[in-house]
Short mmCIF file of C-alpha atoms and ligand atoms in Angstrom, two decimals:
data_model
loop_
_atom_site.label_atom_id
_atom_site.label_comp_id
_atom_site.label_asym_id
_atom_site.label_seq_id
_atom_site.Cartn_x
_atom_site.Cartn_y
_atom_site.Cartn_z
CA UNK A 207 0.00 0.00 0.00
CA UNK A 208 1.88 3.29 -0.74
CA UNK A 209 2.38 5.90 1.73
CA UNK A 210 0.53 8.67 -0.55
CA UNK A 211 -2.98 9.30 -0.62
CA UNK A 212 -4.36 9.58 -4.28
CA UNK A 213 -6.92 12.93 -4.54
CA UNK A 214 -9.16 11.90 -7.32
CA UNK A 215 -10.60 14.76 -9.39
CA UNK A 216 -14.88 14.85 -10.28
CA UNK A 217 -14.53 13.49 -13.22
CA UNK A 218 -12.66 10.25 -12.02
CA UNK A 219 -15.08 10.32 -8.92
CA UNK A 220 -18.03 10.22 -11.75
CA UNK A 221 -16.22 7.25 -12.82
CA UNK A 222 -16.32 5.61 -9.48
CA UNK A 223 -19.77 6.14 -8.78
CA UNK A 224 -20.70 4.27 -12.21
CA UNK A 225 -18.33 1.18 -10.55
CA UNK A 226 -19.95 2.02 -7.29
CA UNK A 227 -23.56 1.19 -8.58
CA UNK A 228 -23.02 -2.14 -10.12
CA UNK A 229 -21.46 -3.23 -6.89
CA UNK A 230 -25.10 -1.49 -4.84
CA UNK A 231 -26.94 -3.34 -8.00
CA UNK A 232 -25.14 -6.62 -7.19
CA UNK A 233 -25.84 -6.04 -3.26
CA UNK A 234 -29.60 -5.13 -3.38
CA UNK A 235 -29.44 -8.58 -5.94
CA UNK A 236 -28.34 -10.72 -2.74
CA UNK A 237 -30.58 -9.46 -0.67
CA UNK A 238 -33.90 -10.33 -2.81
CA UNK A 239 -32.08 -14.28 -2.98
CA UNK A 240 -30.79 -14.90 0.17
CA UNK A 241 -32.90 -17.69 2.01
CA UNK A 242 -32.59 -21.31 3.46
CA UNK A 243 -31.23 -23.65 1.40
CA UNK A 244 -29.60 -21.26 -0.96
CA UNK A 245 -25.79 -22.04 -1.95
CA UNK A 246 -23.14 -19.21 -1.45
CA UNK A 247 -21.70 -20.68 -4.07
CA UNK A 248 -25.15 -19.14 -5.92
CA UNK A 249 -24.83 -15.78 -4.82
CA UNK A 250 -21.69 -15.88 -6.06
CA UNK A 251 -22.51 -17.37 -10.16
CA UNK A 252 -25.26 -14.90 -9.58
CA UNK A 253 -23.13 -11.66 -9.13
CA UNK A 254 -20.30 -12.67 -11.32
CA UNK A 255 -23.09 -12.68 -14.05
CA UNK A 256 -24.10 -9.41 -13.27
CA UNK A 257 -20.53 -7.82 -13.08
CA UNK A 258 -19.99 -8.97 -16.50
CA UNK A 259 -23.20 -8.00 -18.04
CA UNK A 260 -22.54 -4.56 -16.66
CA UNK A 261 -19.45 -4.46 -18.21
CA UNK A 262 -17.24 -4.67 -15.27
CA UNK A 263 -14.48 -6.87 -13.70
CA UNK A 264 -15.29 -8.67 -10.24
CA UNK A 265 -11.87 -7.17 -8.59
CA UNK A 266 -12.07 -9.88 -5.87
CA UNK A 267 -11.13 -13.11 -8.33
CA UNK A 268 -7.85 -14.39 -8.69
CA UNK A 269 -6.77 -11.25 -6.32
CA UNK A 270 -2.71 -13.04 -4.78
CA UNK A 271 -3.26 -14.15 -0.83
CA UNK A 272 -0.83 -12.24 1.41
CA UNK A 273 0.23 -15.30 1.91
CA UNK A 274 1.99 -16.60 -1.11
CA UNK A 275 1.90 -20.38 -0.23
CA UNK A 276 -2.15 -20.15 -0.77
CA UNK A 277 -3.94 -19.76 -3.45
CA UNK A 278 -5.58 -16.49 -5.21
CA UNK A 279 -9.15 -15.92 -4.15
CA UNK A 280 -11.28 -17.99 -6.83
CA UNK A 281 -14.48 -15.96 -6.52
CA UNK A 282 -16.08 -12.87 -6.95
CA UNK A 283 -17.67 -12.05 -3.70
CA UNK A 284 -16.88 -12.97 -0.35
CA UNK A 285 -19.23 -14.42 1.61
CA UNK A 286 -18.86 -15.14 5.09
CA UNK A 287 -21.32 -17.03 7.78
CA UNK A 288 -22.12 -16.38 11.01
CA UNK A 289 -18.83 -16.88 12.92
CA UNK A 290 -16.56 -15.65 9.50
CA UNK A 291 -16.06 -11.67 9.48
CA UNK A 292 -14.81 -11.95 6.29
CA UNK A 293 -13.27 -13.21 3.21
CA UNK A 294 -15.34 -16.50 3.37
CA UNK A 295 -15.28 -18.26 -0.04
CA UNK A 296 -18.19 -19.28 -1.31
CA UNK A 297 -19.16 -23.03 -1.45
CA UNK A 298 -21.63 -25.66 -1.67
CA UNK A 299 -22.84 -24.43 1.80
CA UNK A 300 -26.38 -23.59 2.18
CA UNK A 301 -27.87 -21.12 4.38
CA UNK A 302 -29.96 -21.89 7.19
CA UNK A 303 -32.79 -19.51 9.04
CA UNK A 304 -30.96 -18.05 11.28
CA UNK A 305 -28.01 -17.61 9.94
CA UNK A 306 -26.33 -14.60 8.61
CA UNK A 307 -23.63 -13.66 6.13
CA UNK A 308 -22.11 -10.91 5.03
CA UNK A 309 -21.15 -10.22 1.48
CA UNK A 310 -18.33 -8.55 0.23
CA UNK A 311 -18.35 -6.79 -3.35
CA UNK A 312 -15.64 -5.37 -5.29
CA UNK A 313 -15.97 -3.79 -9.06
CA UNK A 314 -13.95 -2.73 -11.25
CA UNK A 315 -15.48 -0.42 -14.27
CA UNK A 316 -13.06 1.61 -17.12
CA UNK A 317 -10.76 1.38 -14.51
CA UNK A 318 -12.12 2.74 -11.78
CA UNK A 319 -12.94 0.47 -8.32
CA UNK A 320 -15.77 0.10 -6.27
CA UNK A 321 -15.99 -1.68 -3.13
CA UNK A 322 -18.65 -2.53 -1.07
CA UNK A 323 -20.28 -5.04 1.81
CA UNK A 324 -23.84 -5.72 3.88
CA UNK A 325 -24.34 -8.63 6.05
CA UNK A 326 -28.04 -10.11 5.96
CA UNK A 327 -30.23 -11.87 8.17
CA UNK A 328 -31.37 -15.18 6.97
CA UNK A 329 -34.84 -16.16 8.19
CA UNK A 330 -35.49 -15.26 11.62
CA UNK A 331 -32.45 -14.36 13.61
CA UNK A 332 -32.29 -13.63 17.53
CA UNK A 333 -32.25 -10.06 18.96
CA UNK A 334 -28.38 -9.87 19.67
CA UNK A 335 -27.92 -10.64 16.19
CA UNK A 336 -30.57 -8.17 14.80
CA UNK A 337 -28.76 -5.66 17.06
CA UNK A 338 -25.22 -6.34 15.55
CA UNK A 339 -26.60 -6.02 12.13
CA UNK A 340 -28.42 -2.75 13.31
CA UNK A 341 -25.39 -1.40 15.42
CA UNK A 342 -22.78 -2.18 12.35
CA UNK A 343 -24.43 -0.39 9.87
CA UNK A 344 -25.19 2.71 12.41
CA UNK A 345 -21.45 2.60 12.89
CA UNK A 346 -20.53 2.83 9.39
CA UNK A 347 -23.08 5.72 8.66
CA UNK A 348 -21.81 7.32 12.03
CA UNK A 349 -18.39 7.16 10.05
CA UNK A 350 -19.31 8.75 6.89
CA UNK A 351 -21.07 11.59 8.41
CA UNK A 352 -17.60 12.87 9.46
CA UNK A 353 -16.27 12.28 5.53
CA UNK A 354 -16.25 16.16 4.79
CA UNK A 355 -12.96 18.08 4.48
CA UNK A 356 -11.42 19.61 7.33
CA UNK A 357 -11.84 16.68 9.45
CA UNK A 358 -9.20 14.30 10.37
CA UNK A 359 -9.09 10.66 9.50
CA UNK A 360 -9.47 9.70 13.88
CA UNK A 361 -12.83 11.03 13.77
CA UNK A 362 -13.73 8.50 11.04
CA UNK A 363 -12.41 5.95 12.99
CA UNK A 364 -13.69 7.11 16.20
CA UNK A 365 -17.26 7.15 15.02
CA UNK A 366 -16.86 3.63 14.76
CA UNK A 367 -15.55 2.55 17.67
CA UNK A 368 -18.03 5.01 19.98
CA UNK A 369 -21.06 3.35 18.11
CA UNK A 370 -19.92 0.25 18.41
CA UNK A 371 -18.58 -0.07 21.77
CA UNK A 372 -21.35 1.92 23.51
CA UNK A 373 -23.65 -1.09 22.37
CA UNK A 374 -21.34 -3.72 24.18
CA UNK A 375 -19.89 -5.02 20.93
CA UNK A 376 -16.42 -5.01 19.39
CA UNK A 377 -14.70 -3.73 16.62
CA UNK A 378 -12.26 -5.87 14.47
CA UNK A 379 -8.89 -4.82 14.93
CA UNK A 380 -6.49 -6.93 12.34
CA UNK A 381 -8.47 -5.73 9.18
CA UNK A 382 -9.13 -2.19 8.18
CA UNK A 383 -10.55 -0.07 5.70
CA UNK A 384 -8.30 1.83 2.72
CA UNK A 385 -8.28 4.56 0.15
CA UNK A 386 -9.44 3.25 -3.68
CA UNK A 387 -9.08 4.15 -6.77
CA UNK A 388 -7.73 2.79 -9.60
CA UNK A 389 -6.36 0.34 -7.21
CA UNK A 390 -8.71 -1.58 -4.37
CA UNK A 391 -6.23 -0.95 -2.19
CA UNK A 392 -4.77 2.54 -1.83
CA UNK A 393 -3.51 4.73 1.10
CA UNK A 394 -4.71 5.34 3.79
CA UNK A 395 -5.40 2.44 6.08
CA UNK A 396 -9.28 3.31 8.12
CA UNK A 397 -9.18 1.06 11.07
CA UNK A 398 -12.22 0.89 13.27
CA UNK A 399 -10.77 1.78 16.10
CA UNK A 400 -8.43 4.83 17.50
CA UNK A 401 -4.94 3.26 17.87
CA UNK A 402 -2.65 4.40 20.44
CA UNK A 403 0.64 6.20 18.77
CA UNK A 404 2.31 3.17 19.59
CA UNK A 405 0.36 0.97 17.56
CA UNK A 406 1.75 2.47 14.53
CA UNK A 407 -0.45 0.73 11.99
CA UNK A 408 1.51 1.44 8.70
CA UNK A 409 0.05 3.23 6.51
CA UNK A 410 -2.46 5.24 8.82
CA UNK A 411 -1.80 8.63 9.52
CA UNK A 412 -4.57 9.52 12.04
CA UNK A 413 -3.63 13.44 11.90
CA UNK A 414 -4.66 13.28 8.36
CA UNK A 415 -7.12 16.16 7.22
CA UNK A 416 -9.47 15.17 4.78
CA UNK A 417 -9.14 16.66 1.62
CA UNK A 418 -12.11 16.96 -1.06
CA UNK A 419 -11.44 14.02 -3.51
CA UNK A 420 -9.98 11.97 -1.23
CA UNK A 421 -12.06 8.15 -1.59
CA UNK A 422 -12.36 6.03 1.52
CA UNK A 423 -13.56 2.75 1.83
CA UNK A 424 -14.95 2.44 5.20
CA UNK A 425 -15.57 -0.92 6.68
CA UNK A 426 -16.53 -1.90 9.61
CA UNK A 427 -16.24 -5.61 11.10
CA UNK A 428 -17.99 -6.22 14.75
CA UNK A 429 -18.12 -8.36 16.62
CA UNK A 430 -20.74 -9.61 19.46
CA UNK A 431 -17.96 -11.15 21.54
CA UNK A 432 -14.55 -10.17 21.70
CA UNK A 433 -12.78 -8.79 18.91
CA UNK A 434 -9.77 -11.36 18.18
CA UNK A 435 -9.73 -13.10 15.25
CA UNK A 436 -8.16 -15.76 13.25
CA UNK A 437 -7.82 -16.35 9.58
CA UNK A 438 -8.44 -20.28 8.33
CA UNK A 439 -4.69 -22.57 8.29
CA UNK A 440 -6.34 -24.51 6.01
CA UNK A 441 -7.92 -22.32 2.91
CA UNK A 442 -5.45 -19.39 3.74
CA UNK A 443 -8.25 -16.64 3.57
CA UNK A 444 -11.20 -17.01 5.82
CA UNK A 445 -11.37 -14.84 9.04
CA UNK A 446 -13.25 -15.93 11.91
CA UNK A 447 -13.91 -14.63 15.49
CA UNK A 448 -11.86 -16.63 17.56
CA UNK A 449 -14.07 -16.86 20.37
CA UNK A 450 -16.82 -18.03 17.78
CA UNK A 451 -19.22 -15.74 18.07
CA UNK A 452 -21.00 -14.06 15.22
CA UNK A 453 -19.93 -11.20 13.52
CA UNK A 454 -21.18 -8.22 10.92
CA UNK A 455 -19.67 -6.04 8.07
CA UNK A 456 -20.81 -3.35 6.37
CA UNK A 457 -19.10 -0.86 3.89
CA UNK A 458 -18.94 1.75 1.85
CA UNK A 459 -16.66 3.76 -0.57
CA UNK A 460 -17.60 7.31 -0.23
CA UNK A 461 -15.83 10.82 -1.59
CA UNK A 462 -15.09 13.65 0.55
CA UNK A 463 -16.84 15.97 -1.57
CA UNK A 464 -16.44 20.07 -0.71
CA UNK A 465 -19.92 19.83 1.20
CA UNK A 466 -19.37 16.43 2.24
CA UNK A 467 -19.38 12.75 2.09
CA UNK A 468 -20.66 11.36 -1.17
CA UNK A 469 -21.51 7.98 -1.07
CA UNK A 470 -20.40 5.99 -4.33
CA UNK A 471 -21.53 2.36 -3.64
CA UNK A 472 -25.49 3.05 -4.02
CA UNK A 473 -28.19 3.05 -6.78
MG1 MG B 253 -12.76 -2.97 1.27
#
């Protein structure tokens, strides 16, 4: 991830709004299909189709595991269940009422990336779990409300963390949010959370002011228990709560536009 963060002008933000609503399109798609007994593996044929038809390229597939002795991520979303925060591959799995799984979306369009996630409630789901949904989402719209120049990247971050810890949850620490662009990935890291100057997180400057076309992808990954997690020995990619209890993403890329946040991943 380079150190410099890439100020995008309108034109190229136009351009990542049009990316930005094939990956809302391809969200609002999983939301009408999700139910027992459906496959993730079927969400997953489902948006690749409608990447394609859109003209775009699912950025997700074949993206290199940090880990070089595992393989590249074969799909197009992720989809993680229940106890998986993220980057579950999809499978012959079905889904079961009361179950929920969050879905990860990236797209790339003439260029340009969009990136976004929801997690969704399969069935009937308990009231902790409703909560978490509710609470993770709050967070992340807590977040983007302070996505307007002149304020600094902490107060993104500390939205997050306020929301979600003032609800007894907790935020994910190993995993952040990042700038995008023409690359997923850019400058600066968003974690959840306010680290300590000590913590040092490369790539994070929390003193940053935010500058009008600056594009953050802000995601948020809570947990109801504690916020450790592990990532899968065996497929090199899935995360998972390592206390086992369920956990909830949501995300966003959004613009700091001169009035304020503009969000890029919706119809
Ligand atoms: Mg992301």
């Amino acid at each position: 991830m380079g150190e410099r963060v890439i100020l995008k002008t309108p034109d190229q933000i136009a351009k990542m709004r049009e990316a930005g609503r094939i990956v809302a399109q391809a969200l609002d798609m999983i939301g009408r299909m999700v139910a027992p007994g459906v496959t993730t593996k079927a969400l997953d044929s489902a948006v690749e189709e409608l990447i394609i038809k859109a003209g775009g390229i699912p950025l997700f597939k074949e993206y290199p595991a940090a880990n070089p002795r595992y393989p590249a991520f074969p799909a197009s979303i992720c989809a993680s269940v229940n106890e998986q925060v993220v980057h579950g591959i999809p499978s012959e799995r079905e889904l079961r009422d009361g179950d929920i799984i969050s879905v990860d979306i990236g797209v790339k369009l003439d260029g340009w990336c969009g990136d976004a996630a929801r997690t969704y409630a399969i069935g009937t789901v308990g009231r902790k779990v409703k909560k978490l949904l509710e609470v993770t989402e709050s967070s992340l719209m807590r977040a983007i409300e302070n996505v307007r120049p002149g304020k600094k990247l902490r107060d993104v971050s500390s939205a997050v963390q306020k929301e979600v810890e003032s609800n007894g949850f907790s935020v994910v620490k190993q995993f952040v949010g990042h700038g995008i662009g023409l690359d997923m990935h850019e400058a600066p890291q968003i974690p959840n959370y306010v680290c300590s100057p000590r913590e040092r997180l490369d790539g994070y400057f929390p003193d940053l002011t935010l500058q009008t076309g600056m594009v953050l992808a802000i995601e948020p990954m809570v947990n109801i228990g504690r916020s450790e997690v592990l990532v899968d020995k065996k497929d090199g990619w899935t995360v998972y709560t390592k206390d086992r209890t369920m956990s909830a993403h949501f995300e966003h890329s959004v613009a700091v536009g001169p009035d304020g946040p503009v969000i890029l991943t919706e119809l």
